[in-house]
Amino acid sequence: MRKVTALYPGSFDPPTNGHLDLIERGAKIFEELIVGILRNSEKVPMFSLPERLEMLTTLTSHLKNVRVEAFHGLMVEYAKSIDATCVLRGIRAVSDYEYELQMALMNRKLEPTLETVFMMPADKYSYVSSRLVREVAQVGGPVHGLVPEVVVEKLRQRLEPAYKFHDEVAGEISRTTGVREKRRKKI
Ligand code: PNS
């Protein structure tokens, strides 16, 4: 049997539990899985490339057939350079389908021998995206359960003022509610 190397490309800014779920599923069916982090010069990411590389390398260290690398330029060219014959992408909901279909067909046009394989993450992650995680974290909201704990910690460090402000406001609200509760009991 021929060994199949698959490429799982993405921005991973930051890596989520949905990404990890997909990596674990992919590692079970492909002999080799390369997680390719896009170095995108157009967008300013929340986490630098070395930070995303470090996070994903740590998070996948238990998977012996998974390697994490960075790439730039055309994904199909990078796939060729690592001898990948398959591209792995996740589809969470119907809303992902249109974009993913367009991308898969464009990639097929660019490199007809490269097959795109879609997998679904666990349904509990079907609403989790890096963009929403960033949005919640940027205002100090809780992201436990959405991203691995190392990423929770990284987000807290990166967005310390937002978390501090959020925690202070939350504390203030619970103190005020507590006072109201006491007053109500008296009445
Ligand atoms: O995590 P994302 O942002 O959904 O990943 C998108 C990614 C990195 C897979 C896509 O933007 C990509 O492959 N970029 C590399 C440039 C390229 O090949 N573009 C043509 C795509 S049809």
PDB file of C-alpha atoms and ligand atoms in Angstrom:
ATOM      1  CA  MET A   1       0.000   0.000   0.000  1.00  0.00           C
ATOM      2  CA  ARG A   2       1.162   3.516  -0.860  1.00  0.00           C
ATOM      3  CA  LYS A   3       1.898   5.824   2.042  1.00  0.00           C
ATOM      4  CA  VAL A   4      -0.409   8.848   2.051  1.00  0.00           C
ATOM      5  CA  THR A   5       0.946  12.132   3.294  1.00  0.00           C
ATOM      6  CA  ALA A   6      -1.732  14.740   3.930  1.00  0.00           C
ATOM      7  CA  LEU A   7      -1.386  18.462   4.462  1.00  0.00           C
ATOM      8  CA  TYR A   8      -3.683  20.259   6.890  1.00  0.00           C
ATOM      9  CA  PRO A   9      -3.190  23.953   6.000  1.00  0.00           C
ATOM     10  CA  GLY A  10      -4.543  26.920   7.908  1.00  0.00           C
ATOM     11  CA  SER A  11      -3.885  30.135   9.769  1.00  0.00           C
ATOM     12  CA  PHE A  12      -4.374  28.619  13.251  1.00  0.00           C
ATOM     13  CA  ASP A  13      -4.538  32.068  14.864  1.00  0.00           C
ATOM     14  CA  PRO A  14      -4.968  30.683  17.465  1.00  0.00           C
ATOM     15  CA  PRO A  15      -5.275  26.877  17.292  1.00  0.00           C
ATOM     16  CA  THR A  16      -8.668  25.770  18.637  1.00  0.00           C
ATOM     17  CA  ASN A  17     -10.014  22.510  20.050  1.00  0.00           C
ATOM     18  CA  GLY A  18     -11.766  22.060  16.683  1.00  0.00           C
ATOM     19  CA  HIS A  19      -8.387  22.161  14.890  1.00  0.00           C
ATOM     20  CA  LEU A  20      -6.938  19.683  17.361  1.00  0.00           C
ATOM     21  CA  ASP A  21      -9.919  17.379  16.992  1.00  0.00           C
ATOM     22  CA  LEU A  22      -9.430  17.379  13.224  1.00  0.00           C
ATOM     23  CA  ILE A  23      -5.674  16.770  13.521  1.00  0.00           C
ATOM     24  CA  GLU A  24      -6.336  13.758  15.767  1.00  0.00           C
ATOM     25  CA  ARG A  25      -8.901  12.372  13.324  1.00  0.00           C
ATOM     26  CA  GLY A  26      -6.553  12.969  10.374  1.00  0.00           C
ATOM     27  CA  ALA A  27      -3.623  11.316  12.163  1.00  0.00           C
ATOM     28  CA  LYS A  28      -5.703   8.130  12.435  1.00  0.00           C
ATOM     29  CA  ILE A  29      -6.317   7.796   8.724  1.00  0.00           C
ATOM     30  CA  PHE A  30      -3.215   9.227   7.065  1.00  0.00           C
ATOM     31  CA  GLU A  31       0.231   7.703   7.460  1.00  0.00           C
ATOM     32  CA  GLU A  32       1.691  11.184   7.767  1.00  0.00           C
ATOM     33  CA  LEU A  33      -0.024  14.476   8.507  1.00  0.00           C
ATOM     34  CA  ILE A  34       1.707  17.815   8.104  1.00  0.00           C
ATOM     35  CA  VAL A  35       0.073  20.791   9.778  1.00  0.00           C
ATOM     36  CA  GLY A  36       1.030  23.745   7.555  1.00  0.00           C
ATOM     37  CA  ILE A  37       0.741  27.190   9.099  1.00  0.00           C
ATOM     38  CA  LEU A  38       0.339  29.959   6.552  1.00  0.00           C
ATOM     39  CA  ARG A  39       2.754  32.855   6.815  1.00  0.00           C
ATOM     40  CA  ASN A  40       0.394  35.524   5.530  1.00  0.00           C
ATOM     41  CA  SER A  41       2.067  38.863   4.904  1.00  0.00           C
ATOM     42  CA  GLU A  42      -1.271  40.621   4.242  1.00  0.00           C
ATOM     43  CA  LYS A  43      -2.890  40.016   7.613  1.00  0.00           C
ATOM     44  CA  VAL A  44      -1.423  40.964  10.980  1.00  0.00           C
ATOM     45  CA  PRO A  45      -2.026  37.890  13.125  1.00  0.00           C
ATOM     46  CA  MET A  46      -2.725  37.927  16.854  1.00  0.00           C
ATOM     47  CA  PHE A  47       0.035  35.354  17.335  1.00  0.00           C
ATOM     48  CA  SER A  48       3.324  35.430  15.443  1.00  0.00           C
ATOM     49  CA  LEU A  49       4.351  32.506  13.287  1.00  0.00           C
ATOM     50  CA  PRO A  50       6.919  31.227  15.848  1.00  0.00           C
ATOM     51  CA  GLU A  51       4.219  31.399  18.569  1.00  0.00           C
ATOM     52  CA  ARG A  52       1.720  29.414  16.477  1.00  0.00           C
ATOM     53  CA  LEU A  53       4.439  26.919  15.551  1.00  0.00           C
ATOM     54  CA  GLU A  54       5.328  26.457  19.200  1.00  0.00           C
ATOM     55  CA  MET A  55       1.698  26.063  20.316  1.00  0.00           C
ATOM     56  CA  LEU A  56       0.829  23.516  17.631  1.00  0.00           C
ATOM     57  CA  THR A  57       4.070  21.569  18.086  1.00  0.00           C
ATOM     58  CA  THR A  58       3.358  21.260  21.821  1.00  0.00           C
ATOM     59  CA  LEU A  59      -0.282  20.340  21.237  1.00  0.00           C
ATOM     60  CA  THR A  60       0.518  17.592  18.731  1.00  0.00           C
ATOM     61  CA  SER A  61       3.628  16.154  20.433  1.00  0.00           C
ATOM     62  CA  HIS A  62       1.665  12.999  21.394  1.00  0.00           C
ATOM     63  CA  LEU A  63       0.937  12.251  17.709  1.00  0.00           C
ATOM     64  CA  LYS A  64       4.011  10.596  16.249  1.00  0.00           C
ATOM     65  CA  ASN A  65       2.925  10.864  12.591  1.00  0.00           C
ATOM     66  CA  VAL A  66       2.151  14.597  12.814  1.00  0.00           C
ATOM     67  CA  ARG A  67       4.638  17.366  11.990  1.00  0.00           C
ATOM     68  CA  VAL A  68       4.091  21.112  12.175  1.00  0.00           C
ATOM     69  CA  GLU A  69       5.660  23.450   9.616  1.00  0.00           C
ATOM     70  CA  ALA A  70       5.188  26.938   8.208  1.00  0.00           C
ATOM     71  CA  PHE A  71       4.660  27.812   4.575  1.00  0.00           C
ATOM     72  CA  HIS A  72       4.116  30.815   2.360  1.00  0.00           C
ATOM     73  CA  GLY A  73       2.922  31.271  -1.185  1.00  0.00           C
ATOM     74  CA  LEU A  74       0.689  28.797  -2.980  1.00  0.00           C
ATOM     75  CA  MET A  75      -0.536  25.938  -0.848  1.00  0.00           C
ATOM     76  CA  VAL A  76      -0.459  23.465  -3.756  1.00  0.00           C
ATOM     77  CA  GLU A  77       3.227  24.213  -4.343  1.00  0.00           C
ATOM     78  CA  TYR A  78       4.032  23.660  -0.709  1.00  0.00           C
ATOM     79  CA  ALA A  79       2.020  20.399  -0.773  1.00  0.00           C
ATOM     80  CA  LYS A  80       4.110  19.206  -3.723  1.00  0.00           C
ATOM     81  CA  SER A  81       7.363  20.113  -1.956  1.00  0.00           C
ATOM     82  CA  ILE A  82       6.485  17.845   0.973  1.00  0.00           C
ATOM     83  CA  ASP A  83       5.102  15.038  -1.255  1.00  0.00           C
ATOM     84  CA  ALA A  84       1.570  15.461   0.087  1.00  0.00           C
ATOM     85  CA  THR A  85      -1.087  13.943  -2.147  1.00  0.00           C
ATOM     86  CA  CYS A  86      -4.018  15.025  -0.013  1.00  0.00           C
ATOM     87  CA  VAL A  87      -5.221  18.236   1.589  1.00  0.00           C
ATOM     88  CA  LEU A  88      -7.268  17.936   4.750  1.00  0.00           C
ATOM     89  CA  ARG A  89      -9.859  20.600   5.542  1.00  0.00           C
ATOM     90  CA  GLY A  90     -12.568  20.744   8.179  1.00  0.00           C
ATOM     91  CA  ILE A  91     -16.199  21.508   7.505  1.00  0.00           C
ATOM     92  CA  ARG A  92     -18.212  22.537  10.547  1.00  0.00           C
ATOM     93  CA  ALA A  93     -21.497  23.646   9.061  1.00  0.00           C
ATOM     94  CA  VAL A  94     -23.179  24.338   5.724  1.00  0.00           C
ATOM     95  CA  SER A  95     -21.847  27.883   5.937  1.00  0.00           C
ATOM     96  CA  ASP A  96     -18.282  26.572   5.524  1.00  0.00           C
ATOM     97  CA  TYR A  97     -19.170  24.586   2.447  1.00  0.00           C
ATOM     98  CA  GLU A  98     -19.288  27.308  -0.175  1.00  0.00           C
ATOM     99  CA  TYR A  99     -15.877  28.757   0.656  1.00  0.00           C
ATOM    100  CA  GLU A 100     -14.298  25.332   1.037  1.00  0.00           C
ATOM    101  CA  LEU A 101     -15.773  24.103  -2.249  1.00  0.00           C
ATOM    102  CA  GLN A 102     -14.435  27.154  -4.078  1.00  0.00           C
ATOM    103  CA  MET A 103     -11.007  26.718  -2.544  1.00  0.00           C
ATOM    104  CA  ALA A 104     -10.897  22.960  -3.241  1.00  0.00           C
ATOM    105  CA  LEU A 105     -11.878  23.482  -6.889  1.00  0.00           C
ATOM    106  CA  MET A 106      -9.350  26.282  -7.364  1.00  0.00           C
ATOM    107  CA  ASN A 107      -6.657  24.081  -5.840  1.00  0.00           C
ATOM    108  CA  ARG A 108      -7.715  21.241  -8.150  1.00  0.00           C
ATOM    109  CA  LYS A 109      -7.377  23.595 -11.113  1.00  0.00           C
ATOM    110  CA  LEU A 110      -3.904  24.568  -9.932  1.00  0.00           C
ATOM    111  CA  GLU A 111      -2.847  20.999  -9.167  1.00  0.00           C
ATOM    112  CA  PRO A 112      -5.179  18.257 -10.462  1.00  0.00           C
ATOM    113  CA  THR A 113      -3.317  15.433  -8.683  1.00  0.00           C
ATOM    114  CA  LEU A 114      -3.911  16.906  -5.224  1.00  0.00           C
ATOM    115  CA  GLU A 115      -7.126  15.678  -3.615  1.00  0.00           C
ATOM    116  CA  THR A 116      -8.968  17.655  -0.941  1.00  0.00           C
ATOM    117  CA  VAL A 117     -10.524  15.547   1.801  1.00  0.00           C
ATOM    118  CA  PHE A 118     -13.112  17.064   4.125  1.00  0.00           C
ATOM    119  CA  MET A 119     -13.641  15.879   7.666  1.00  0.00           C
ATOM    120  CA  MET A 120     -16.051  17.042  10.327  1.00  0.00           C
ATOM    121  CA  PRO A 121     -14.861  17.938  13.797  1.00  0.00           C
ATOM    122  CA  ALA A 122     -16.867  16.754  16.822  1.00  0.00           C
ATOM    123  CA  ASP A 123     -20.242  18.491  16.874  1.00  0.00           C
ATOM    124  CA  LYS A 124     -19.393  20.177  20.191  1.00  0.00           C
ATOM    125  CA  TYR A 125     -16.850  22.255  18.225  1.00  0.00           C
ATOM    126  CA  SER A 126     -19.122  23.018  15.294  1.00  0.00           C
ATOM    127  CA  TYR A 127     -19.403  26.710  16.236  1.00  0.00           C
ATOM    128  CA  VAL A 128     -15.791  27.224  17.300  1.00  0.00           C
ATOM    129  CA  SER A 129     -13.566  29.344  15.073  1.00  0.00           C
ATOM    130  CA  SER A 130     -10.290  31.185  15.640  1.00  0.00           C
ATOM    131  CA  ARG A 131     -12.017  34.428  14.668  1.00  0.00           C
ATOM    132  CA  LEU A 132     -14.741  34.080  17.322  1.00  0.00           C
ATOM    133  CA  VAL A 133     -12.218  32.958  19.933  1.00  0.00           C
ATOM    134  CA  ARG A 134     -10.171  36.110  19.223  1.00  0.00           C
ATOM    135  CA  GLU A 135     -13.326  38.227  19.421  1.00  0.00           C
ATOM    136  CA  VAL A 136     -14.394  36.790  22.796  1.00  0.00           C
ATOM    137  CA  ALA A 137     -10.864  36.946  24.221  1.00  0.00           C
ATOM    138  CA  GLN A 138     -10.288  40.516  23.030  1.00  0.00           C
ATOM    139  CA  VAL A 139     -12.968  41.692  25.469  1.00  0.00           C
ATOM    140  CA  GLY A 140     -11.759  39.410  28.236  1.00  0.00           C
ATOM    141  CA  GLY A 141     -14.429  36.710  27.798  1.00  0.00           C
ATOM    142  CA  PRO A 142     -13.945  33.080  28.843  1.00  0.00           C
ATOM    143  CA  VAL A 143     -12.560  30.733  26.198  1.00  0.00           C
ATOM    144  CA  HIS A 144     -12.144  27.584  28.312  1.00  0.00           C
ATOM    145  CA  GLY A 145     -13.256  24.504  26.422  1.00  0.00           C
ATOM    146  CA  LEU A 146     -12.923  26.259  23.074  1.00  0.00           C
ATOM    147  CA  VAL A 147      -9.148  26.232  22.899  1.00  0.00           C
ATOM    148  CA  PRO A 148      -6.535  24.064  24.639  1.00  0.00           C
ATOM    149  CA  GLU A 149      -5.387  25.306  28.067  1.00  0.00           C
ATOM    150  CA  VAL A 150      -1.954  26.382  26.737  1.00  0.00           C
ATOM    151  CA  VAL A 151      -3.792  28.640  24.301  1.00  0.00           C
ATOM    152  CA  VAL A 152      -6.086  29.969  27.062  1.00  0.00           C
ATOM    153  CA  GLU A 153      -2.946  30.934  28.963  1.00  0.00           C
ATOM    154  CA  LYS A 154      -1.348  32.544  25.900  1.00  0.00           C
ATOM    155  CA  LEU A 155      -4.517  34.576  25.258  1.00  0.00           C
ATOM    156  CA  ARG A 156      -4.600  35.723  28.886  1.00  0.00           C
ATOM    157  CA  GLN A 157      -0.971  36.843  28.665  1.00  0.00           C
ATOM    158  CA  ARG A 158      -1.494  38.596  25.318  1.00  0.00           C
ATOM    159  CA  LEU A 159      -4.727  40.324  26.347  1.00  0.00           C
ATOM    160  CA  GLU A 160      -4.021  40.933  30.009  1.00  0.00           C
ATOM    161  CA  PRO A 161      -5.621  44.419  30.210  1.00  0.00           C
ATOM    162  CA  ALA A 162      -8.880  43.118  28.646  1.00  0.00           C
ATOM    163  CA  TYR A 163      -9.060  40.212  31.097  1.00  0.00           C
ATOM    164  CA  LYS A 164      -8.220  42.463  34.049  1.00  0.00           C
ATOM    165  CA  PHE A 165     -10.981  44.893  33.066  1.00  0.00           C
ATOM    166  CA  HIS A 166     -13.456  42.034  32.467  1.00  0.00           C
ATOM    167  CA  ASP A 167     -12.660  40.416  35.836  1.00  0.00           C
ATOM    168  CA  GLU A 168     -13.037  43.757  37.650  1.00  0.00           C
ATOM    169  CA  VAL A 169     -16.410  44.472  35.984  1.00  0.00           C
ATOM    170  CA  ALA A 170     -17.614  40.906  36.655  1.00  0.00           C
ATOM    171  CA  GLY A 171     -16.561  41.260  40.306  1.00  0.00           C
ATOM    172  CA  GLU A 172     -18.366  44.608  40.531  1.00  0.00           C
ATOM    173  CA  ILE A 173     -21.574  43.134  39.064  1.00  0.00           C
ATOM    174  CA  SER A 174     -21.566  40.159  41.440  1.00  0.00           C
ATOM    175  CA  ARG A 175     -20.937  42.498  44.406  1.00  0.00           C
ATOM    176  CA  THR A 176     -23.850  44.756  43.354  1.00  0.00           C
ATOM    177  CA  THR A 177     -26.108  41.728  42.779  1.00  0.00           C
ATOM    178  CA  GLY A 178     -25.105  40.413  46.193  1.00  0.00           C
ATOM    179  CA  VAL A 179     -26.167  43.721  47.820  1.00  0.00           C
ATOM    180  CA  ARG A 180     -29.510  43.625  45.957  1.00  0.00           C
ATOM    181  CA  GLU A 181     -30.043  39.997  47.046  1.00  0.00           C
ATOM    182  CA  LYS A 182     -29.461  40.970  50.700  1.00  0.00           C
ATOM    183  CA  ARG A 183     -31.892  43.921  50.406  1.00  0.00           C
ATOM    184  CA  ARG A 184     -34.540  41.680  48.844  1.00  0.00           C
ATOM    185  CA  LYS A 185     -34.207  39.154  51.671  1.00  0.00           C
ATOM    186  CA  LYS A 186     -34.735  41.945  54.262  1.00  0.00           C
ATOM    187  CA  ILE A 187     -37.977  42.986  52.554  1.00  0.00           C
TER     188      ILE A 187
HETATM  189  O1  PNS B   1      -7.380  28.812   8.421  1.00  0.00           O
HETATM  190  P1  PNS B   1      -7.799  29.394   7.113  1.00  0.00           P
HETATM  191  O2  PNS B   1      -7.563  30.875   7.110  1.00  0.00           O
HETATM  192  O3  PNS B   1      -9.184  29.017   6.735  1.00  0.00           O
HETATM  193  O4  PNS B   1      -6.833  28.755   5.971  1.00  0.00           O
HETATM  194  C1  PNS B   1      -6.868  29.205   4.649  1.00  0.00           C
HETATM  195  C2  PNS B   1      -5.669  28.644   3.869  1.00  0.00           C
HETATM  196  C3  PNS B   1      -4.363  28.934   4.570  1.00  0.00           C
HETATM  197  C4  PNS B   1      -5.814  27.152   3.725  1.00  0.00           C
HETATM  198  C5  PNS B   1      -5.699  29.293   2.445  1.00  0.00           C
HETATM  199  O5  PNS B   1      -5.827  30.665   2.563  1.00  0.00           O
HETATM  200  C6  PNS B   1      -4.443  28.985   1.631  1.00  0.00           C
HETATM  201  O6  PNS B   1      -4.243  27.882   1.204  1.00  0.00           O
HETATM  202  N1  PNS B   1      -3.583  30.008   1.431  1.00  0.00           N
HETATM  203  C7  PNS B   1      -2.345  29.882   0.714  1.00  0.00           C
HETATM  204  C8  PNS B   1      -2.386  30.621  -0.621  1.00  0.00           C
HETATM  205  C9  PNS B   1      -3.131  29.812  -1.662  1.00  0.00           C
HETATM  206  O7  PNS B   1      -2.705  28.762  -2.060  1.00  0.00           O
HETATM  207  N2  PNS B   1      -4.280  30.357  -2.070  1.00  0.00           N
HETATM  208  C10 PNS B   1      -5.163  29.698  -3.013  1.00  0.00           C
HETATM  209  C11 PNS B   1      -6.328  29.042  -2.295  1.00  0.00           C
HETATM  210  S1  PNS B   1      -7.518  28.508  -3.422  1.00  0.00           S
END
